[in-house]
Amino acid sequence: MSGSAKKEFGDYQTPLSFAINVCGYLKKYMDINPKVIIEPTCGIGNFIHASLSTFENVERVYGIEINEKYTEICKQTNNNDERLEVYNENIFTFNTRQLCSNCLIIGNPPWVTNSELVYNLPPKTNFKNLSGMNAMTGESNFDICEYIILKLIEEFNGTESTIAMLCKTSVARNVLLELERNNRDVKAVKIVNFNASKIFNICVSACLLIIDFSKNCKNNKKCDIVDIDNPEKNVDILKIKNGSLISEMIEAEDFDGICELEWRQGVKHDVSKIMELVKVTDDKYRNGNGEEVELEKTIVFPLLKSSHFKKPIIKENFKKYVIVTQKKARQDTSYIEQVAPKTWEYLNDNKELFEKRKSSIYNGAPAFSMFGVGDYSYSKYKIGVSGFYKKALFCLVYNRDNLEHSVMGDDTSYFLDFEDYDLAYSCMLLLNSERVQRFLRGISFQDAKRPYTKKVLSRICLKKVSDTVTLQELIDTEKNLGLEAKINNDMYNKFKHKLTISSKENYSICG
């Protein structure tokens, strides 16, 4: 199968040697020796072959595979074993539970999202009950493997079965949260890490996710994590607290809660070659196509992309700029013609590119619309952080030359907004303090594409932090960041007072 066809079907066959390794782990370290095995996306049958050669008690094996050619190869690979029955069916519509209620369900479902998969798609449903906005944006772009695992959990919940699936580690963590959210009773959950680059030649954090059901057990709130090459030593232990995951092996204080301030994501436009610019002269810019254009400064703002968050204070020498067409979502953009006619002409010259944007968020919106915009986008001071870096460096950002002409972040960065410098400076030091950094290491995952997201950052209860972290610790943080001495008792108390007001009265610290 060609590379493009592989992606369309989500088709990455498990090497037989690794399938045997996985089955051997299940038998030796999980004490699994089933009579019935089900492979819900069996492909050419390597997991079935490995199961038949590893587990001596096997009486029946069922495979489900949508590709008719593969069903025949699967039978041949396993010498048409009389214990094997392969169904040429779609796993999304096939009721796997009808085959058996107590068994091992093992396999390697497609490692692609619903937007990437062309064939063998699940029915279009909002299966995680996302809100309207989240369902319209990236969060509705779910992983097919996750969908299949959750379907199997639904079917085999309450049995004496075990699910053992290869998947991305991010999928495994999502499944853990869904088990908790739906109050599923499990005997044990385990994540077994392996090297996906070595096995599948793809650069992603991956694991074997094992879910051991039982009829008479309570919901397990913890998940052991091991490496398949060193299975007797825990790498980590995840526990579920308040609907979120946290590492039990990283010693950190409990700052978990709801942040008193609202974390925002930067601007999103999906036309970077037109909207993102490099300044050439005072009124001339170069776009991503290498074209030099003359624009008014009116709606062109300094831009920090995720890779720019490298210093604790960023206030000048901005490398990138961005056109910001709105002050709030869905605002009529025709005003631009009056306030910035050259910019309006430039946008209209590239109108076709805006109309080709795929996200449904732009449907029915005014021309040149963006999202991730609001009053907060235009604040004087921001505390920004990259979503991609492994270590969270929180940066105080402002435009020293023109405070009213705010610095924007792109949609891979997150920020808090302020109108008061002292409040912003104190918050920046607090977030960079060693205690907060330890806490963040415990609730974030370094193997994730974005270790830091709005969801992760919003768990930092700043009131808890400020009640614990001393002024001396902020002074130490200031020194560690290479900053001149500035923080003092008055500044810190001012910030703590505003936090108290915010937590008690839902007062906006940024106003």
Short mmCIF file of C-alpha atoms in Angstrom, two decimals:
data_model
loop_
_atom_site.label_atom_id
_atom_site.label_comp_id
_atom_site.label_asym_id
_atom_site.label_seq_id
_atom_site.Cartn_x
_atom_site.Cartn_y
_atom_site.Cartn_z
CA MET A 1 0.00 0.00 0.00
CA SER A 2 1.36 3.47 -0.97
CA GLY A 3 2.24 6.12 1.60
CA SER A 4 -0.82 8.22 0.72
CA ALA A 5 -3.10 5.19 0.88
CA LYS A 6 -1.64 4.28 4.26
CA LYS A 7 -2.64 7.69 5.58
CA GLU A 8 -6.10 7.53 4.00
CA PHE A 9 -6.80 4.22 5.76
CA GLY A 10 -4.63 4.94 8.82
CA ASP A 11 -2.82 1.75 7.84
CA TYR A 12 0.37 0.99 9.79
CA GLN A 13 0.81 -2.77 10.20
CA THR A 14 2.43 -4.01 13.41
CA PRO A 15 5.69 -5.91 12.77
CA LEU A 16 5.27 -9.54 13.82
CA SER A 17 8.31 -9.45 16.11
CA PHE A 18 6.86 -6.53 18.06
CA ALA A 19 3.40 -8.12 18.21
CA ILE A 20 5.05 -11.19 19.77
CA ASN A 21 6.88 -8.92 22.24
CA VAL A 22 3.57 -7.30 23.27
CA CYS A 23 1.82 -10.64 23.76
CA GLY A 24 4.78 -11.89 25.76
CA TYR A 25 4.52 -8.86 28.05
CA LEU A 26 0.80 -9.43 28.60
CA LYS A 27 1.38 -13.05 29.49
CA LYS A 28 4.41 -12.60 31.76
CA TYR A 29 3.70 -9.29 33.49
CA MET A 30 -0.11 -9.08 33.39
CA ASP A 31 -0.79 -12.80 33.87
CA ILE A 32 -3.08 -12.84 30.83
CA ASN A 33 -3.69 -16.18 29.12
CA PRO A 34 -7.09 -15.92 27.37
CA LYS A 35 -9.30 -18.51 25.77
CA VAL A 36 -10.81 -16.01 23.34
CA ILE A 37 -9.04 -13.22 21.47
CA ILE A 38 -10.55 -10.41 19.41
CA GLU A 39 -8.55 -8.18 17.06
CA PRO A 40 -10.89 -5.33 16.02
CA THR A 41 -8.69 -3.97 13.21
CA CYS A 42 -6.64 -7.03 12.37
CA GLY A 43 -5.03 -5.99 9.06
CA ILE A 44 -2.79 -8.77 7.72
CA GLY A 45 -3.03 -10.62 11.03
CA ASN A 46 0.29 -10.19 12.83
CA PHE A 47 -1.30 -9.69 16.25
CA ILE A 48 -3.46 -12.76 15.66
CA HIS A 49 -0.39 -14.77 14.66
CA ALA A 50 1.49 -13.53 17.76
CA SER A 51 -1.46 -14.35 20.02
CA LEU A 52 -1.83 -17.88 18.69
CA SER A 53 1.88 -18.54 19.18
CA THR A 54 2.06 -16.98 22.68
CA PHE A 55 -1.13 -17.94 24.53
CA GLU A 56 -1.52 -21.72 24.86
CA ASN A 57 -5.14 -21.65 26.08
CA VAL A 58 -6.63 -20.01 22.98
CA GLU A 59 -9.81 -21.69 21.73
CA ARG A 60 -11.22 -18.99 19.45
CA VAL A 61 -9.81 -15.93 17.65
CA TYR A 62 -11.92 -13.31 15.90
CA GLY A 63 -10.59 -10.67 13.54
CA ILE A 64 -12.45 -7.71 12.07
CA GLU A 65 -11.02 -5.96 9.00
CA ILE A 66 -12.59 -3.59 6.48
CA ASN A 67 -10.04 -4.29 3.74
CA GLU A 68 -11.16 -7.49 1.97
CA LYS A 69 -7.68 -8.13 0.59
CA TYR A 70 -6.25 -8.08 4.11
CA THR A 71 -8.83 -10.55 5.41
CA GLU A 72 -7.53 -13.13 2.95
CA ILE A 73 -3.90 -12.38 3.80
CA CYS A 74 -4.76 -12.68 7.50
CA LYS A 75 -6.19 -16.17 6.97
CA GLN A 76 -3.16 -17.23 4.94
CA THR A 77 -0.71 -15.72 7.44
CA ASN A 78 -2.29 -17.88 10.12
CA ASN A 79 -2.46 -21.02 7.93
CA ASN A 80 -6.28 -20.92 7.93
CA ASP A 81 -6.21 -21.99 11.57
CA GLU A 82 -9.56 -23.59 12.40
CA ARG A 83 -9.80 -21.46 15.57
CA LEU A 84 -9.72 -18.26 13.49
CA GLU A 85 -12.71 -16.43 12.06
CA VAL A 86 -12.18 -13.17 10.17
CA TYR A 87 -15.04 -10.76 9.43
CA ASN A 88 -14.78 -8.38 6.49
CA GLU A 89 -16.64 -5.63 8.38
CA ASN A 90 -16.36 -1.99 9.48
CA ILE A 91 -15.35 -1.80 13.16
CA PHE A 92 -17.39 1.39 13.58
CA THR A 93 -20.66 -0.42 12.88
CA PHE A 94 -19.71 -3.92 14.07
CA ASN A 95 -20.82 -4.99 17.56
CA THR A 96 -17.68 -6.69 18.89
CA ARG A 97 -19.32 -7.73 22.17
CA GLN A 98 -21.57 -10.18 20.28
CA LEU A 99 -18.53 -12.40 19.67
CA CYS A 100 -17.66 -12.96 23.33
CA SER A 101 -18.01 -11.22 26.70
CA ASN A 102 -14.84 -12.45 28.46
CA CYS A 103 -11.72 -12.18 26.30
CA LEU A 104 -8.56 -10.31 25.36
CA ILE A 105 -9.17 -7.50 22.87
CA ILE A 106 -5.80 -6.69 21.34
CA GLY A 107 -4.62 -4.64 18.41
CA ASN A 108 -3.34 -1.53 16.72
CA PRO A 109 -6.15 0.79 15.54
CA PRO A 110 -5.43 3.62 13.03
CA TRP A 111 -3.15 6.36 14.39
CA VAL A 112 -4.74 9.25 12.52
CA THR A 113 -7.40 11.85 13.18
CA ASN A 114 -10.83 11.91 11.61
CA SER A 115 -9.71 14.80 9.37
CA GLU A 116 -6.84 12.70 7.96
CA LEU A 117 -8.73 9.45 7.44
CA VAL A 118 -10.45 9.24 4.05
CA TYR A 119 -11.89 5.72 4.33
CA ASN A 120 -13.31 3.71 7.22
CA LEU A 121 -14.61 6.77 9.08
CA PRO A 122 -16.86 6.59 12.16
CA PRO A 123 -20.33 8.12 11.98
CA LYS A 124 -20.25 11.89 12.48
CA THR A 125 -21.24 12.45 16.10
CA ASN A 126 -20.05 14.82 18.81
CA PHE A 127 -18.93 11.78 20.81
CA LYS A 128 -17.25 13.81 23.56
CA ASN A 129 -20.17 16.23 23.94
CA LEU A 130 -18.01 19.24 23.14
CA SER A 131 -19.39 22.77 23.44
CA GLY A 132 -20.40 24.58 20.26
CA MET A 133 -17.16 26.56 19.89
CA ASN A 134 -14.87 23.63 20.72
CA ALA A 135 -16.78 21.38 18.36
CA MET A 136 -16.18 23.90 15.57
CA THR A 137 -12.47 24.27 16.20
CA GLY A 138 -9.55 21.86 16.65
CA GLU A 139 -10.89 19.98 19.67
CA SER A 140 -13.47 18.24 17.47
CA ASN A 141 -10.61 16.84 15.39
CA PHE A 142 -10.38 13.58 17.35
CA ASP A 143 -8.14 10.57 17.01
CA ILE A 144 -9.66 7.51 15.31
CA CYS A 145 -7.75 5.18 17.64
CA GLU A 146 -9.28 6.92 20.66
CA TYR A 147 -12.77 6.56 19.18
CA ILE A 148 -12.26 2.81 18.69
CA ILE A 149 -10.87 2.27 22.20
CA LEU A 150 -13.79 4.16 23.76
CA LYS A 151 -16.22 2.10 21.68
CA LEU A 152 -14.61 -1.11 22.96
CA ILE A 153 -14.76 0.17 26.55
CA GLU A 154 -18.47 0.81 26.09
CA GLU A 155 -19.01 -2.69 24.75
CA PHE A 156 -16.88 -4.62 27.28
CA ASN A 157 -17.45 -2.58 30.43
CA GLY A 158 -18.67 -4.88 33.20
CA THR A 159 -17.11 -8.04 31.76
CA GLU A 160 -13.97 -9.92 32.78
CA SER A 161 -12.18 -8.80 29.61
CA THR A 162 -8.90 -6.97 29.01
CA ILE A 163 -8.29 -4.36 26.31
CA ALA A 164 -4.67 -4.00 25.12
CA MET A 165 -4.21 -1.45 22.33
CA LEU A 166 -1.23 0.26 20.76
CA CYS A 167 -1.83 4.00 20.55
CA LYS A 168 -0.27 7.43 20.89
CA THR A 169 0.43 8.32 24.52
CA SER A 170 -1.80 11.37 24.20
CA VAL A 171 -4.67 9.05 23.24
CA ALA A 172 -3.99 6.86 26.28
CA ARG A 173 -4.20 9.87 28.58
CA ASN A 174 -7.45 11.00 26.97
CA VAL A 175 -8.88 7.52 27.51
CA LEU A 176 -7.92 7.64 31.20
CA LEU A 177 -9.87 10.86 31.59
CA GLU A 178 -12.87 9.40 29.76
CA LEU A 179 -12.85 6.37 32.09
CA GLU A 180 -13.08 8.77 35.01
CA ARG A 181 -15.61 11.06 33.38
CA ASN A 182 -17.92 8.14 32.62
CA ASN A 183 -17.24 6.45 35.99
CA ARG A 184 -16.07 3.17 34.43
CA ASP A 185 -15.07 0.44 36.87
CA VAL A 186 -11.69 -1.10 36.07
CA LYS A 187 -9.39 -3.46 37.89
CA ALA A 188 -6.21 -1.86 36.57
CA VAL A 189 -4.96 0.52 33.90
CA LYS A 190 -1.40 0.51 32.65
CA ILE A 191 0.63 2.41 30.07
CA VAL A 192 3.62 0.57 28.59
CA ASN A 193 5.87 2.93 26.63
CA PHE A 194 7.70 1.83 23.50
CA ASN A 195 9.83 3.46 20.79
CA ALA A 196 7.46 4.26 17.90
CA SER A 197 10.33 5.59 15.79
CA LYS A 198 12.03 2.21 16.00
CA ILE A 199 8.88 0.12 15.48
CA PHE A 200 6.84 2.21 13.03
CA ASN A 201 9.33 4.82 11.81
CA ILE A 202 7.14 7.67 13.06
CA CYS A 203 8.19 10.35 15.55
CA VAL A 204 5.50 10.30 18.23
CA SER A 205 5.24 9.23 21.85
CA ALA A 206 3.46 5.86 21.89
CA CYS A 207 2.45 3.09 24.23
CA LEU A 208 0.53 -0.09 24.83
CA LEU A 209 -2.59 0.87 26.80
CA ILE A 210 -3.93 -1.95 28.97
CA ILE A 211 -7.38 -1.75 30.57
CA ASP A 212 -8.25 -4.70 32.78
CA PHE A 213 -11.96 -4.89 33.54
CA SER A 214 -13.69 -6.69 36.36
CA LYS A 215 -17.34 -6.99 37.37
CA ASN A 216 -16.69 -6.43 41.07
CA CYS A 217 -14.15 -3.65 41.39
CA LYS A 218 -14.19 0.08 42.02
CA ASN A 219 -12.95 2.74 39.65
CA ASN A 220 -9.15 2.72 39.70
CA LYS A 221 -7.84 6.26 40.08
CA LYS A 222 -4.21 5.47 39.23
CA CYS A 223 -2.25 4.31 36.20
CA ASP A 224 1.24 2.79 36.36
CA ILE A 225 3.61 3.69 33.53
CA VAL A 226 6.53 1.43 32.54
CA ASP A 227 8.83 0.95 29.54
CA ILE A 228 8.44 -2.26 27.58
CA ASP A 229 12.23 -2.72 27.65
CA ASN A 230 12.35 -2.27 31.44
CA PRO A 231 8.93 -3.54 32.59
CA GLU A 232 9.62 -4.03 36.28
CA LYS A 233 10.34 -0.38 37.11
CA ASN A 234 7.71 2.36 37.12
CA VAL A 235 8.60 5.40 35.03
CA ASP A 236 5.70 7.31 36.53
CA ILE A 237 2.33 6.90 38.21
CA LEU A 238 -0.56 9.01 37.00
CA LYS A 239 -3.46 9.78 39.27
CA ILE A 240 -6.73 11.46 38.47
CA LYS A 241 -7.67 14.47 40.55
CA ASN A 242 -10.61 16.78 39.89
CA GLY A 243 -11.01 15.40 36.40
CA SER A 244 -7.35 15.97 35.48
CA LEU A 245 -4.14 13.93 35.43
CA ILE A 246 -1.18 14.58 37.68
CA SER A 247 2.11 12.78 38.21
CA GLU A 248 2.46 11.08 41.59
CA MET A 249 6.23 10.74 41.27
CA ILE A 250 7.01 14.45 40.89
CA GLU A 251 7.06 16.05 44.31
CA ALA A 252 5.16 19.30 44.04
CA GLU A 253 2.85 21.34 46.19
CA ASP A 254 -0.85 21.30 45.49
CA PHE A 255 -1.53 24.43 43.48
CA ASP A 256 -4.26 22.68 41.54
CA GLY A 257 -7.50 24.54 41.09
CA ILE A 258 -9.00 27.17 38.81
CA CYS A 259 -6.86 30.14 37.84
CA GLU A 260 -8.37 33.42 39.02
CA LEU A 261 -7.29 35.06 35.75
CA GLU A 262 -8.31 33.82 32.33
CA TRP A 263 -5.66 32.39 30.06
CA ARG A 264 -6.14 33.40 26.45
CA GLN A 265 -4.84 31.96 23.21
CA GLY A 266 -3.20 34.23 20.63
CA VAL A 267 -4.72 35.37 17.35
CA LYS A 268 -5.63 32.85 14.66
CA HIS A 269 -6.19 33.70 11.02
CA ASP A 270 -5.01 30.67 8.93
CA VAL A 271 -3.50 32.92 6.24
CA SER A 272 -0.01 33.43 7.62
CA LYS A 273 1.66 34.35 4.31
CA ILE A 274 -0.67 37.33 3.98
CA MET A 275 -1.32 38.35 7.58
CA GLU A 276 2.16 37.91 9.06
CA LEU A 277 4.76 40.44 7.99
CA VAL A 278 8.36 41.57 8.44
CA LYS A 279 8.94 45.32 8.67
CA VAL A 280 11.19 46.71 5.91
CA THR A 281 10.84 50.46 6.58
CA ASP A 282 8.49 52.52 8.73
CA ASP A 283 5.49 51.88 6.49
CA LYS A 284 6.65 49.02 4.26
CA TYR A 285 6.41 45.31 5.08
CA ARG A 286 7.32 42.03 3.42
CA ASN A 287 4.76 39.21 3.52
CA GLY A 288 5.30 35.45 3.51
CA ASN A 289 5.30 35.38 -0.28
CA GLY A 290 8.26 37.76 -0.39
CA GLU A 291 6.10 40.63 -1.64
CA GLU A 292 6.86 44.13 -0.39
CA VAL A 293 3.70 46.06 0.51
CA GLU A 294 2.97 49.54 1.84
CA LEU A 295 0.49 49.51 4.73
CA GLU A 296 -0.74 51.88 7.40
CA LYS A 297 0.35 51.12 10.97
CA THR A 298 -3.25 51.38 12.18
CA ILE A 299 -4.07 47.67 12.39
CA VAL A 300 -0.55 46.23 12.08
CA PHE A 301 0.76 45.06 15.45
CA PRO A 302 3.99 43.48 16.75
CA LEU A 303 3.70 39.68 16.79
CA LEU A 304 5.35 37.09 18.99
CA LYS A 305 5.26 33.57 17.66
CA SER A 306 5.67 30.65 20.01
CA SER A 307 9.40 30.37 19.26
CA HIS A 308 10.00 33.99 20.33
CA PHE A 309 9.31 33.46 24.04
CA LYS A 310 12.94 33.22 25.06
CA LYS A 311 13.49 36.15 27.47
CA PRO A 312 11.62 37.01 30.70
CA ILE A 313 10.92 40.54 29.43
CA ILE A 314 10.23 41.28 25.76
CA LYS A 315 9.53 44.92 24.96
CA GLU A 316 11.34 45.93 21.74
CA ASN A 317 13.04 44.82 18.50
CA PHE A 318 10.08 42.80 17.30
CA LYS A 319 10.86 40.65 14.26
CA LYS A 320 7.34 39.92 13.11
CA TYR A 321 4.12 41.87 12.71
CA VAL A 322 0.53 40.83 12.13
CA ILE A 323 -2.57 42.47 10.69
CA VAL A 324 -5.40 42.31 13.23
CA THR A 325 -8.71 42.99 11.51
CA GLN A 326 -11.09 42.88 14.47
CA LYS A 327 -11.41 43.89 18.11
CA LYS A 328 -13.87 41.11 18.79
CA ALA A 329 -15.06 38.00 16.98
CA ARG A 330 -17.56 38.55 14.16
CA GLN A 331 -16.99 42.31 14.11
CA ASP A 332 -17.78 43.90 10.73
CA THR A 333 -14.46 44.55 9.01
CA SER A 334 -15.63 47.12 6.46
CA TYR A 335 -14.39 49.90 8.79
CA ILE A 336 -10.85 49.09 7.63
CA GLU A 337 -11.51 50.81 4.30
CA GLN A 338 -11.87 54.13 6.13
CA VAL A 339 -9.10 53.82 8.74
CA ALA A 340 -6.51 51.97 6.63
CA PRO A 341 -7.36 52.10 2.90
CA LYS A 342 -4.02 50.65 1.74
CA THR A 343 -4.42 47.70 4.11
CA TRP A 344 -8.02 47.23 2.94
CA GLU A 345 -6.84 47.12 -0.68
CA TYR A 346 -4.09 44.63 0.23
CA LEU A 347 -6.57 42.34 2.00
CA ASN A 348 -8.98 42.47 -0.93
CA ASP A 349 -6.19 41.67 -3.37
CA ASN A 350 -5.78 38.40 -1.43
CA LYS A 351 -9.45 37.78 -0.66
CA GLU A 352 -9.48 34.42 -2.46
CA LEU A 353 -7.02 32.96 0.06
CA PHE A 354 -9.24 34.03 2.98
CA GLU A 355 -12.27 32.42 1.32
CA LYS A 356 -10.40 29.10 0.97
CA ARG A 357 -9.87 28.71 4.73
CA LYS A 358 -11.22 25.34 5.86
CA SER A 359 -12.25 25.97 9.47
CA SER A 360 -16.01 26.22 9.93
CA ILE A 361 -15.48 29.08 12.38
CA TYR A 362 -15.20 31.41 9.39
CA ASN A 363 -18.50 30.32 7.85
CA GLY A 364 -20.85 33.29 7.55
CA ALA A 365 -18.29 35.60 9.20
CA PRO A 366 -17.34 39.04 7.80
CA ALA A 367 -14.51 39.22 5.26
CA PHE A 368 -10.99 38.76 6.68
CA SER A 369 -12.30 37.55 10.05
CA MET A 370 -10.01 36.17 12.74
CA PHE A 371 -10.58 34.46 16.05
CA GLY A 372 -8.72 34.65 19.32
CA VAL A 373 -9.50 38.37 19.43
CA GLY A 374 -11.19 40.46 22.11
CA ASP A 375 -10.55 43.42 24.40
CA TYR A 376 -7.86 41.31 26.08
CA SER A 377 -5.85 41.26 22.81
CA TYR A 378 -5.29 45.00 23.13
CA SER A 379 -4.07 45.09 26.74
CA LYS A 380 -0.87 47.04 27.48
CA TYR A 381 0.92 44.20 29.24
CA LYS A 382 0.78 40.44 28.79
CA ILE A 383 2.35 37.43 30.44
CA GLY A 384 2.95 35.08 27.53
CA VAL A 385 4.21 31.51 27.26
CA SER A 386 4.93 29.15 24.39
CA GLY A 387 2.76 26.07 24.15
CA PHE A 388 5.62 24.07 22.60
CA TYR A 389 8.64 24.50 24.87
CA LYS A 390 9.43 21.77 27.37
CA LYS A 391 10.23 24.32 30.09
CA ALA A 392 7.60 26.98 30.65
CA LEU A 393 9.22 30.43 30.54
CA PHE A 394 6.62 33.07 31.32
CA CYS A 395 7.50 36.36 29.63
CA LEU A 396 6.34 39.88 30.41
CA VAL A 397 5.51 41.36 27.00
CA TYR A 398 4.75 44.95 26.03
CA ASN A 399 5.51 47.49 23.30
CA ARG A 400 7.88 49.96 24.94
CA ASP A 401 7.61 52.43 22.06
CA ASN A 402 3.81 52.51 22.05
CA LEU A 403 1.92 50.95 24.95
CA GLU A 404 -1.40 51.48 23.18
CA HIS A 405 -0.21 49.44 20.19
CA SER A 406 -0.25 46.03 21.86
CA VAL A 407 1.95 43.03 21.20
CA MET A 408 -0.02 40.06 19.83
CA GLY A 409 0.73 36.38 20.32
CA ASP A 410 0.02 33.69 17.75
CA ASP A 411 -2.37 30.81 18.39
CA THR A 412 0.40 28.51 19.65
CA SER A 413 1.00 30.79 22.63
CA TYR A 414 -1.06 31.66 25.70
CA PHE A 415 -1.23 34.78 27.83
CA LEU A 416 -2.73 36.69 30.73
CA ASP A 417 -3.58 40.35 30.11
CA PHE A 418 -2.92 43.34 32.37
CA GLU A 419 -3.22 47.11 32.34
CA ASP A 420 -0.85 47.60 35.29
CA TYR A 421 2.90 46.94 34.97
CA ASP A 422 3.48 46.11 38.66
CA LEU A 423 0.75 43.46 38.61
CA ALA A 424 2.11 41.93 35.41
CA TYR A 425 5.70 41.92 36.69
CA SER A 426 4.75 40.29 40.00
CA CYS A 427 2.70 37.63 38.18
CA MET A 428 5.58 36.89 35.79
CA LEU A 429 7.95 36.22 38.71
CA LEU A 430 5.37 34.13 40.54
CA LEU A 431 4.79 31.88 37.52
CA ASN A 432 8.54 31.45 36.97
CA SER A 433 9.17 30.55 40.63
CA GLU A 434 10.57 27.09 41.29
CA ARG A 435 7.47 25.91 43.16
CA VAL A 436 5.15 26.72 40.24
CA GLN A 437 7.61 25.19 37.76
CA ARG A 438 7.62 21.93 39.76
CA PHE A 439 3.83 21.93 39.87
CA LEU A 440 3.65 22.45 36.10
CA ARG A 441 6.04 19.55 35.51
CA GLY A 442 3.64 17.37 37.49
CA ILE A 443 0.51 18.29 35.53
CA SER A 444 1.99 18.62 32.01
CA PHE A 445 3.43 15.98 29.71
CA GLN A 446 6.74 16.61 28.00
CA ASP A 447 6.00 14.11 25.23
CA ALA A 448 2.89 16.05 24.16
CA LYS A 449 3.00 18.22 21.04
CA ARG A 450 2.02 21.13 23.28
CA PRO A 451 3.05 20.46 26.88
CA TYR A 452 1.34 23.70 27.90
CA THR A 453 -2.21 24.43 26.80
CA LYS A 454 -4.94 26.68 28.12
CA LYS A 455 -6.39 23.68 29.93
CA VAL A 456 -3.08 22.98 31.73
CA LEU A 457 -2.33 26.63 32.57
CA SER A 458 -5.84 27.22 33.85
CA ARG A 459 -5.17 24.70 36.62
CA ILE A 460 -2.70 27.05 38.35
CA CYS A 461 -4.53 28.54 41.31
CA LEU A 462 -2.60 31.79 41.72
CA LYS A 463 -4.20 32.50 45.09
CA LYS A 464 -2.79 29.22 46.46
CA VAL A 465 0.58 30.06 44.97
CA SER A 466 0.72 33.62 46.35
CA ASP A 467 -0.31 32.36 49.79
CA THR A 468 2.73 30.05 49.74
CA VAL A 469 5.53 31.67 47.73
CA THR A 470 7.40 34.32 49.72
CA LEU A 471 8.77 37.66 48.57
CA GLN A 472 12.28 36.28 49.02
CA GLU A 473 11.49 33.49 46.57
CA LEU A 474 10.40 36.08 44.01
CA ILE A 475 13.66 37.98 44.61
CA ASP A 476 15.55 34.73 44.00
CA THR A 477 13.52 34.12 40.84
CA GLU A 478 14.35 37.63 39.66
CA LYS A 479 18.06 36.89 40.11
CA ASN A 480 17.82 33.51 38.41
CA LEU A 481 16.18 35.16 35.40
CA GLY A 482 19.00 37.70 35.20
CA LEU A 483 16.75 40.67 35.93
CA GLU A 484 17.57 43.85 37.81
CA ALA A 485 16.18 44.02 41.34
CA LYS A 486 12.69 45.50 41.17
CA ILE A 487 10.18 43.39 43.07
CA ASN A 488 9.31 44.70 46.52
CA ASN A 489 6.80 44.10 49.25
CA ASP A 490 4.39 46.79 48.04
CA MET A 491 4.27 45.36 44.51
CA TYR A 492 3.72 41.81 45.72
CA ASN A 493 1.04 42.81 48.24
CA LYS A 494 -0.72 44.80 45.53
CA PHE A 495 -0.84 41.70 43.34
CA LYS A 496 -2.03 39.46 46.20
CA HIS A 497 -4.75 41.96 47.08
CA LYS A 498 -6.03 41.95 43.50
CA LEU A 499 -6.03 38.13 43.50
CA THR A 500 -8.11 38.13 46.68
CA ILE A 501 -10.63 40.48 45.11
CA SER A 502 -10.69 38.41 41.94
CA SER A 503 -11.29 35.11 43.73
CA LYS A 504 -14.00 36.52 46.01
CA GLU A 505 -15.91 38.73 43.61
CA ASN A 506 -14.94 37.41 40.19
CA TYR A 507 -13.23 40.75 39.72
CA SER A 508 -11.09 41.15 36.59
CA ILE A 509 -7.52 41.84 37.60
CA CYS A 510 -6.83 43.11 34.12
CA GLY A 511 -9.21 46.06 34.36
#
